[in-house]
Coordinates of C-alpha atoms in Angstrom, one line a residue:
X8 CA -24.7 106.5 -45.6
X9 CA -22.7 108.3 -42.9
X10 CA -22.9 107.3 -39.2
X11 CA -23.6 109.9 -36.5
X12 CA -21.1 109.7 -33.6
X13 CA -22.3 111.4 -30.5
X14 CA -19.8 112.1 -27.7
X15 CA -21.0 113.0 -24.2
X16 CA -18.1 114.3 -22.1
X17 CA -19.2 114.4 -18.5
X18 CA -17.5 117.5 -17.2
X19 CA -18.9 118.9 -13.9
X20 CA -20.0 116.5 -11.2
X21 CA -22.1 117.9 -8.4
X22 CA -23.7 116.0 -5.4
X23 CA -26.9 115.0 -7.3
X24 CA -26.2 115.7 -11.0
X25 CA -23.6 115.9 -13.8
X26 CA -23.3 118.6 -16.5
X27 CA -21.6 117.5 -19.7
X28 CA -20.9 118.6 -23.2
X29 CA -22.5 116.9 -26.2
X30 CA -20.6 116.7 -29.6
X31 CA -22.0 115.5 -32.9
X32 CA -19.2 114.1 -35.2
X33 CA -16.7 116.1 -33.2
X34 CA -18.6 119.5 -33.2
X35 CA -20.0 120.9 -30.0
X36 CA -23.8 120.7 -30.0
X37 CA -25.2 121.4 -26.5
X38 CA -24.8 120.8 -22.8
X39 CA -26.3 117.8 -21.0
X40 CA -27.8 117.1 -17.6
X41 CA -27.8 113.6 -16.0
X42 CA -28.3 112.1 -12.6
X43 CA -25.5 111.6 -10.1
X44 CA -22.4 109.8 -11.3
X45 CA -21.8 106.6 -9.2
X46 CA -18.7 105.5 -11.1
X47 CA -20.5 103.0 -13.3
X48 CA -18.8 101.6 -16.4
X49 CA -20.3 99.5 -19.2
X50 CA -17.6 96.9 -18.6
X51 CA -18.6 96.3 -14.9
X52 CA -20.4 93.1 -13.9
X53 CA -24.1 93.6 -13.9
X54 CA -24.5 92.7 -10.2
X55 CA -22.0 95.4 -9.3
X56 CA -23.9 97.9 -11.4
X57 CA -27.2 96.9 -9.7
X58 CA -25.6 97.2 -6.2
X59 CA -24.4 100.8 -6.9
X60 CA -27.5 102.0 -8.7
X61 CA -30.1 104.1 -7.0
X62 CA -33.3 104.0 -9.1
X63 CA -34.0 107.4 -10.7
X64 CA -30.9 109.0 -9.2
X65 CA -28.0 107.4 -11.0
X66 CA -26.3 108.2 -14.3
X67 CA -25.9 105.3 -16.7
X68 CA -22.6 103.6 -17.1
X69 CA -20.0 105.3 -19.2
X70 CA -19.4 103.4 -22.4
X71 CA -20.5 103.1 -26.1
X72 CA -24.2 102.5 -27.0
X73 CA -26.1 102.3 -30.2
X74 CA -29.0 104.8 -30.4
X75 CA -32.3 104.0 -32.2
X76 CA -35.6 105.9 -32.5
X77 CA -38.5 104.2 -30.9
X78 CA -41.9 105.1 -29.5
X79 CA -41.8 106.2 -25.9
X80 CA -45.0 105.3 -23.9
X81 CA -44.0 107.8 -21.3
X82 CA -43.7 110.8 -23.7
X83 CA -46.2 109.4 -26.3
X84 CA -43.8 110.1 -29.2
X85 CA -40.7 108.9 -31.0
X86 CA -37.5 109.5 -29.1
X87 CA -33.9 108.3 -29.2
X88 CA -33.4 105.1 -27.1
X89 CA -29.9 103.9 -26.0
X90 CA -29.7 100.1 -26.6
X91 CA -28.3 97.5 -24.1
X92 CA -27.5 99.8 -21.2
X93 CA -26.4 97.3 -18.4
X94 CA -28.7 97.6 -15.4
X95 CA -31.0 100.2 -17.0
X96 CA -34.1 100.1 -19.2
X97 CA -35.7 102.7 -21.3
X98 CA -32.8 105.2 -21.3
X99 CA -33.6 108.0 -23.7
X100 CA -32.2 111.3 -24.7
X101 CA -35.0 113.9 -24.2
X102 CA -36.0 117.4 -23.2
X103 CA -36.0 118.4 -19.5
X104 CA -34.5 121.1 -17.3
X105 CA -33.6 119.7 -13.8
X106 CA -32.2 116.6 -12.2
X107 CA -35.7 115.6 -11.3
X108 CA -36.5 115.3 -15.0
X109 CA -33.8 112.7 -15.8
X110 CA -34.7 109.4 -14.2
X111 CA -31.4 108.1 -15.6
X112 CA -31.9 109.6 -19.0
X113 CA -29.8 112.3 -20.8
X114 CA -31.2 115.8 -21.0
X115 CA -30.0 118.2 -23.6
X116 CA -30.0 122.0 -23.4
X117 CA -28.0 125.1 -22.5
X118 CA -26.4 125.1 -19.0
X119 CA -26.8 128.8 -18.2
X120 CA -28.2 128.3 -14.7
X121 CA -26.7 126.2 -11.9
X122 CA -28.0 122.7 -11.9
X123 CA -30.2 123.1 -15.0
X124 CA -30.3 123.1 -18.7
X125 CA -32.6 125.4 -20.6
X126 CA -33.9 125.7 -24.2
X127 CA -34.2 122.0 -24.0
X128 CA -37.2 121.5 -26.3
X129 CA -35.6 123.5 -29.1
X130 CA -32.2 121.8 -28.8
X131 CA -33.8 118.3 -28.5
X132 CA -35.8 119.0 -31.8
X133 CA -32.5 119.8 -33.6
X134 CA -30.8 116.7 -32.2
X135 CA -33.7 114.5 -33.1
X136 CA -33.6 115.9 -36.7
X137 CA -29.9 114.9 -36.9
X138 CA -30.6 111.4 -35.6
X139 CA -33.6 110.9 -37.8
X140 CA -31.8 112.1 -40.9
X141 CA -28.8 109.7 -40.2
X142 CA -31.1 106.7 -39.8
X143 CA -33.3 107.6 -42.8
X144 CA -30.2 107.7 -44.9
X145 CA -29.1 104.2 -43.8
X146 CA -26.5 105.3 -41.2
X147 CA -26.2 104.2 -37.6
X148 CA -26.1 106.4 -34.5
X149 CA -23.7 105.7 -31.6
X150 CA -23.1 107.6 -28.3
X151 CA -19.8 107.4 -26.4
X152 CA -20.1 108.5 -22.8
X153 CA -16.9 109.5 -21.2
X154 CA -16.1 110.7 -17.7
X155 CA -13.8 113.7 -17.6
X156 CA -14.1 114.8 -14.0

């Protein structure tokens, strides 16, 4: 029963998106794409987070979150859900290619075009397999989101 520790290092901040690197138990896995970084931290008061947040255009607060697999009504399938994200609901890790696809969520893929991640469905399927396997074997999954810009 080994836990899966996911690390998201936010690396390149642009005016309306962030590109990061995702590591599984310390090993590079993929790039990520998120909405604009507004300097939110998990430790901030909720009212401060809500004042800074722009719906659908704001990356979630940096911090540590447990990840569970739950059914997504939007995507009509099981997907990873980040638990207890202050000021946000329904934050998932899923496939997508551009900042318009994020709505606060984390997209995985290969950043080989400016402002995009590609091969997202294939990479997401591999990530979901790792998460599912960990949970089925009695482990827990956590994601640490760190700003490194």
